Tab-separated table of C-alpha atoms in Angstrom:
chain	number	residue	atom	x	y	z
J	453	UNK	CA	3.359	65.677	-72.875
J	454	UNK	CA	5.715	62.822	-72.441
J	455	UNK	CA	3.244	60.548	-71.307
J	456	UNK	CA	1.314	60.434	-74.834
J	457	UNK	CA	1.739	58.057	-77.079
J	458	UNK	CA	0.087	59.967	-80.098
J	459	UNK	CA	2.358	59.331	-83.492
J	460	UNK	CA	1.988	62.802	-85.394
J	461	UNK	CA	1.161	62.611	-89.111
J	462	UNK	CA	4.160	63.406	-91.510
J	463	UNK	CA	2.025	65.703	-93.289
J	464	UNK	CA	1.596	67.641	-90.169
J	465	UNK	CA	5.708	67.460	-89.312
J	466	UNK	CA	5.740	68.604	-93.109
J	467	UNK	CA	3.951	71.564	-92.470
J	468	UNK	CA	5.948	73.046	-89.657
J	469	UNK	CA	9.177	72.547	-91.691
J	470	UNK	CA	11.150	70.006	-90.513
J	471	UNK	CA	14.128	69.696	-92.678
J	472	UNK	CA	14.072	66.155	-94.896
J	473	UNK	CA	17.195	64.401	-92.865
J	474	UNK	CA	15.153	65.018	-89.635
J	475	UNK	CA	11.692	63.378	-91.623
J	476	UNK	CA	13.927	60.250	-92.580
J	477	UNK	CA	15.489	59.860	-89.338
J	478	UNK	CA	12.015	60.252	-87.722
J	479	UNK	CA	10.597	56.979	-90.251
J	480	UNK	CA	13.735	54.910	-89.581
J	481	UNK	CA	12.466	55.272	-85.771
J	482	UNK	CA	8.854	53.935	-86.284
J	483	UNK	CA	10.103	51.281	-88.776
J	484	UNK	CA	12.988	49.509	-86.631
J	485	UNK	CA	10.950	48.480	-83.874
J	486	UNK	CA	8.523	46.646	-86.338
J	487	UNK	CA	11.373	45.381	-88.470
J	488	UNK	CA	13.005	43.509	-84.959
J	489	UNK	CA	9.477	41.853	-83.900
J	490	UNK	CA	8.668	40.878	-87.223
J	491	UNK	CA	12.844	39.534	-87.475
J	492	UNK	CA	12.041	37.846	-83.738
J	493	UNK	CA	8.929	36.212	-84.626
J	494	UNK	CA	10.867	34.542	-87.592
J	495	UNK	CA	13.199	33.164	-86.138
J	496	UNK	CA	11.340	31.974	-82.750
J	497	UNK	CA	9.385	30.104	-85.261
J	498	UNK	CA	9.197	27.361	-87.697
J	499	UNK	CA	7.054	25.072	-89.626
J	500	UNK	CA	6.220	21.440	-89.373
J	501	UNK	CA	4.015	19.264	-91.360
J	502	UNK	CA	0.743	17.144	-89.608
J	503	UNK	CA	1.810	13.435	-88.565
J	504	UNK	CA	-1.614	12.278	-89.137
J	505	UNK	CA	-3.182	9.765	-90.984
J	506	UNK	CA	-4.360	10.937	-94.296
J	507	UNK	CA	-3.554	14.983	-92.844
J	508	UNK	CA	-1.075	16.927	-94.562
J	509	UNK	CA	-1.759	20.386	-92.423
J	510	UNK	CA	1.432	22.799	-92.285
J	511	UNK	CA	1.700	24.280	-88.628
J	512	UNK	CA	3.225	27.128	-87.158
J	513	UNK	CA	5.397	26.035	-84.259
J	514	UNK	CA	7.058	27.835	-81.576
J	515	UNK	CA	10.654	26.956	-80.834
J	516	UNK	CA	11.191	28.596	-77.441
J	517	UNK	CA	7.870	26.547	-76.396
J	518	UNK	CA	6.379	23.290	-75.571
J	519	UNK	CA	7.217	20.596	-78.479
J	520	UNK	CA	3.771	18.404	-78.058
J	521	UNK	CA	2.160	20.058	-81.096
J	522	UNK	CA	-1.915	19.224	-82.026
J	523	UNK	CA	-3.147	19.693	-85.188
J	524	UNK	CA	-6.266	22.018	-85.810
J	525	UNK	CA	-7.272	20.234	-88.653
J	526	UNK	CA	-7.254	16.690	-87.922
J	527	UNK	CA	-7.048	16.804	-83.855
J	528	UNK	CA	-3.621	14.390	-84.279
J	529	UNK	CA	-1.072	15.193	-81.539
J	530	UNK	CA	2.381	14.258	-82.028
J	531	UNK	CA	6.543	16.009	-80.934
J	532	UNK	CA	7.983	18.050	-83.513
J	533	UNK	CA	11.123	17.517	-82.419
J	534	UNK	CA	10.985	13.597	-82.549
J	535	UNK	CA	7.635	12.955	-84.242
J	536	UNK	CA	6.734	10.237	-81.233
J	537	UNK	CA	2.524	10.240	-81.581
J	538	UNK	CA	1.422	11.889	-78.861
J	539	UNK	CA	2.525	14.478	-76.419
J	540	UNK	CA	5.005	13.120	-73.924
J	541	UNK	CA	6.121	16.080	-71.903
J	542	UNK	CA	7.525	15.992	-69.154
J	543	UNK	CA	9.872	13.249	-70.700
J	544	UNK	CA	12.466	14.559	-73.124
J	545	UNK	CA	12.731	13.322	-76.452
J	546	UNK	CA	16.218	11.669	-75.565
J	547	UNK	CA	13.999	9.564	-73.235
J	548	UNK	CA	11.865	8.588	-75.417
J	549	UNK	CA	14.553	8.013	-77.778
J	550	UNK	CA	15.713	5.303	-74.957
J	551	UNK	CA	12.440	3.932	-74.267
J	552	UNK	CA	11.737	2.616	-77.703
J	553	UNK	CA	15.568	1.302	-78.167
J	554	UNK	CA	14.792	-0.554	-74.743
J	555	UNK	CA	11.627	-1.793	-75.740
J	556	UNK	CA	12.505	-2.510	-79.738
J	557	UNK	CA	10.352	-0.026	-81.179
J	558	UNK	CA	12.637	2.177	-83.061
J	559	UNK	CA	10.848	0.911	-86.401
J	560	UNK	CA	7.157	0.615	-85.012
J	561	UNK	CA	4.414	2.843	-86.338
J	562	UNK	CA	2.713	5.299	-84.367
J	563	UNK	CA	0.100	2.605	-84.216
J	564	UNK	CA	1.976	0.001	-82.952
J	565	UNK	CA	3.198	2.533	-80.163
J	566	UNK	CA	-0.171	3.775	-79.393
J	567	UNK	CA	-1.157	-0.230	-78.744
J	568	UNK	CA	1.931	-0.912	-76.932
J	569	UNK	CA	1.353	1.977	-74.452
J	570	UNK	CA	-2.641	1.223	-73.888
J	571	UNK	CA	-1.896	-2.734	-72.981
J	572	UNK	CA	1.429	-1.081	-70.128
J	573	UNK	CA	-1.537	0.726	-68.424
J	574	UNK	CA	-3.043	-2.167	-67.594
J	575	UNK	CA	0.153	-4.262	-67.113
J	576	UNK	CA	1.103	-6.070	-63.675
J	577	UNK	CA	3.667	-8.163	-62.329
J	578	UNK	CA	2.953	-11.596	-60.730
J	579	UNK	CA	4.076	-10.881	-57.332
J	580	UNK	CA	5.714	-13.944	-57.202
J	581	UNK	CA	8.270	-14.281	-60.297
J	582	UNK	CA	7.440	-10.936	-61.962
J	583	UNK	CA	5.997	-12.401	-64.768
J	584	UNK	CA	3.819	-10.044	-67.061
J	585	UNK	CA	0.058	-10.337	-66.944
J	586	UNK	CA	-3.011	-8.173	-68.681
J	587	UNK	CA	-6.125	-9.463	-68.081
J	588	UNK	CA	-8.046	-11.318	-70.996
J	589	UNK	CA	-11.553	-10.772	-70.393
J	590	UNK	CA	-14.357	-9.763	-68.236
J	591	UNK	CA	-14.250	-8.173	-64.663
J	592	UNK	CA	-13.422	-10.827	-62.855
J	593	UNK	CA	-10.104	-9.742	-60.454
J	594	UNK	CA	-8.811	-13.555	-60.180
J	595	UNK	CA	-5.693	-14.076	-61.794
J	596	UNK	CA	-3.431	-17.284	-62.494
J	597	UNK	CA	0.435	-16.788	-63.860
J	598	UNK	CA	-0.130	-18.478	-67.372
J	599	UNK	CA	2.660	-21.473	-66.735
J	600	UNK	CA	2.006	-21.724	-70.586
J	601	UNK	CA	4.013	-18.425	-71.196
J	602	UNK	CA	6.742	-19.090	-68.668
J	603	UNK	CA	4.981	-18.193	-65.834
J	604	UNK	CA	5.029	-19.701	-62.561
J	605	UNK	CA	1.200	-20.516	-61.954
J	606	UNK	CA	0.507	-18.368	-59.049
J	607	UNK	CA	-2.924	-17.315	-57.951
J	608	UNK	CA	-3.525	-13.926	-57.078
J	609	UNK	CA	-5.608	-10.701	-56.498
J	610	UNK	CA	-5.629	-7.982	-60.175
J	611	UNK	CA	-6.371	-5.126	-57.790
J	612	UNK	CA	-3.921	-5.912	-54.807
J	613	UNK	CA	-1.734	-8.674	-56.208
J	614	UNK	CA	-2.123	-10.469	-52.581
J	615	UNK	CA	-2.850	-14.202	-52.459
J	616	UNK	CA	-5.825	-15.720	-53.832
J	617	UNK	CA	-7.702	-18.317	-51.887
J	618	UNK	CA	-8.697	-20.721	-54.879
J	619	UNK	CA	-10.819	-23.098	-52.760
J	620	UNK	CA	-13.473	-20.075	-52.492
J	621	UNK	CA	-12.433	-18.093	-55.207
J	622	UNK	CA	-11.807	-14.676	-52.922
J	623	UNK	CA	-8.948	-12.438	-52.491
J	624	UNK	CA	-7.025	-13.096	-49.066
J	625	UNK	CA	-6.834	-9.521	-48.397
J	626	UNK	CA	-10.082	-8.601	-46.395
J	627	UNK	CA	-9.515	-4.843	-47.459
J	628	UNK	CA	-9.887	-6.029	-51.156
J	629	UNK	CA	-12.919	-5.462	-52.874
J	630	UNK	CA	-12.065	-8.763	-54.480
J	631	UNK	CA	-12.537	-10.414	-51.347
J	632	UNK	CA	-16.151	-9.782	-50.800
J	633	UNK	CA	-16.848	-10.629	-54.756
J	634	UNK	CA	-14.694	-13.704	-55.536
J	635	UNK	CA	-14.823	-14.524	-58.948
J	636	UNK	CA	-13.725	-17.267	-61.652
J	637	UNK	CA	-10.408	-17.949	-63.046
J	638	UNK	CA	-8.940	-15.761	-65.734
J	639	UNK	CA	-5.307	-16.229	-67.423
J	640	UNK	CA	-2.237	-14.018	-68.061
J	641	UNK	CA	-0.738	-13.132	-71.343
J	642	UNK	CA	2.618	-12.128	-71.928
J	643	UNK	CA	3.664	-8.408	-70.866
J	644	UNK	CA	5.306	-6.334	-68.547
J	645	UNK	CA	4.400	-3.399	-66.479
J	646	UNK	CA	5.391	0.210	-66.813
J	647	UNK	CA	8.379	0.862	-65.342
J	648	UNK	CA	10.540	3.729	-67.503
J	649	UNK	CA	10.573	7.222	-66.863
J	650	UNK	CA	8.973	7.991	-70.598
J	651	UNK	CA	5.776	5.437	-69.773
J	652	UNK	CA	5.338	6.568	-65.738
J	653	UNK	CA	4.925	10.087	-67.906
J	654	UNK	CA	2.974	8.998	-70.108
J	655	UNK	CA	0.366	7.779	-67.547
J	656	UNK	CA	0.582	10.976	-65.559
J	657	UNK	CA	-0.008	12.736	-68.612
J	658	UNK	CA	-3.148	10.518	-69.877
J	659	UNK	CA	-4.570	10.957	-65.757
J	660	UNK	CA	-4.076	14.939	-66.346
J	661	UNK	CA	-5.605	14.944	-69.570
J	662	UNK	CA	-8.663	12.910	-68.480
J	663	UNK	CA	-9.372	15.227	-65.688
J	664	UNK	CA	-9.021	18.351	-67.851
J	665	UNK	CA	-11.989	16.684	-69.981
J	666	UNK	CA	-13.814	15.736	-67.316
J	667	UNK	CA	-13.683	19.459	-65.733
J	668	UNK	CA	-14.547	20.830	-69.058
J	669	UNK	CA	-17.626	18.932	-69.257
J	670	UNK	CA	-18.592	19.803	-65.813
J	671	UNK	CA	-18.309	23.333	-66.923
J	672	UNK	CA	-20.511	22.701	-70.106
J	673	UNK	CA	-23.022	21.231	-68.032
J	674	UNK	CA	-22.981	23.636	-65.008
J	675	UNK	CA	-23.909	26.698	-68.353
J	676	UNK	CA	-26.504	24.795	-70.715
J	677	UNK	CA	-29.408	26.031	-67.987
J	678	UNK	CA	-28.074	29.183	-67.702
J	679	UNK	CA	-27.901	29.338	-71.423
J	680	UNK	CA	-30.929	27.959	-72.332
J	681	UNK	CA	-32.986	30.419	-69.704
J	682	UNK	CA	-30.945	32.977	-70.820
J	683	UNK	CA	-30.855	32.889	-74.150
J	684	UNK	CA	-27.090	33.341	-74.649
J	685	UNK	CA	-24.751	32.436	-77.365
């Protein structure tokens, strides 16, 4: 009989007599443990309002759990502990806090931020006077230190930063793709590559999430002929 977990009606402990003291004792013991989850849950949790544009969505958000929060309503993902755009765990929000001091973007927009992190993926250093370069256009790996922007006017390889033979346009490094395709002469513009915690993060992040889409559409495409033969919802 210990083993059940039955609650018997208070009608039924009414018939049998139980004396009134014993009846309220008996309620304060089914209430309490409601009374302390619903107390828990209140206090384990708060409420934040949607950084995105034009969203004004109030979410529920745990405070013993992850702080990368994404809204149901508009899909915008942001901390709601710092409001930075975007998840960025691992990183805390004290590095962040850093990062955009270092970097002068304490007053940028999320915007800005989100622009300023996509042209650091693509970042390199000339391997010669660590000059930032992006590249400007097309495919082509060739790249020249823009002297223009304080560079230094070295040639080299985008993929492998080793030497580039200008005379025929091919990488040096004959384990370079670039050195079987050559190519024509592109130019640097002004940037730097990642190199804080917060952005090294950032880009393990974006990787992780990219291959968690990928997988998902493998696994949408692996059940739409089972579906479809099937007929399943």
């Amino acid at each position: 009989m210990h083993d059940c977990a039955n609650k018997v009606p208070e009608e039924v402990l009414r018939k049998i007599g139980i004396e009134e003291d014993l009846l309220t004792r008996w309620r304060h013991a089914l209430v309490t443990p409601f009374q302390q989850k619903v107390s828990s849950n209140r206090w384990s949790m708060r409420t934040v309002h949607c950084k995105g544009r034009c969203c004004s969505a109030t979410i529920r958000v745990s405070l013993s759990g992850s702080c990368d929060v994404a809204c149901r309503e508009c899909g915008a993902t942001f901390c709601c502990q710092c409001d930075f755009p975007g998840p960025h765990s691992p990183a805390t929000c004290e590095m962040v806090a850093a990062w955009r001091e270092a970097n002068g973007l304490v007053e940028a927009t999320d915007e800005d931020i989100a622009s300023w992190l996509e042209i650091r993926k693509v970042a390199k250093q000339c391997p010669r006077c660590g000059h930032g370069i992006i590249k400007a256009q097309g495919t082509c790996n060739h790249m020249k230190c823009d002297t223009t922007a304080s560079g230094c006017g070295h040639h080299f390889c985008y993929l492998c930063q080793s030497n580039w033979d200008v005379s025929s346009y091919r990488c040096t490094n004959p384990r370079c793709p670039s050195s079987r395709t050559g190519g024509g002469n592109i130019y640097s513009t002004t940037a730097s590559p990642p190199s804080s915690g917060f952005e090294r993060y950032n880009e393990e992040c974006g990787r992780h999430l990219a291959a968690l889409r990928n997988a998902q559409n493998l696994v949408k495409q692996a059940r739409s002929p089972v579906d479809s033969e099937f007929h399943l919802c």
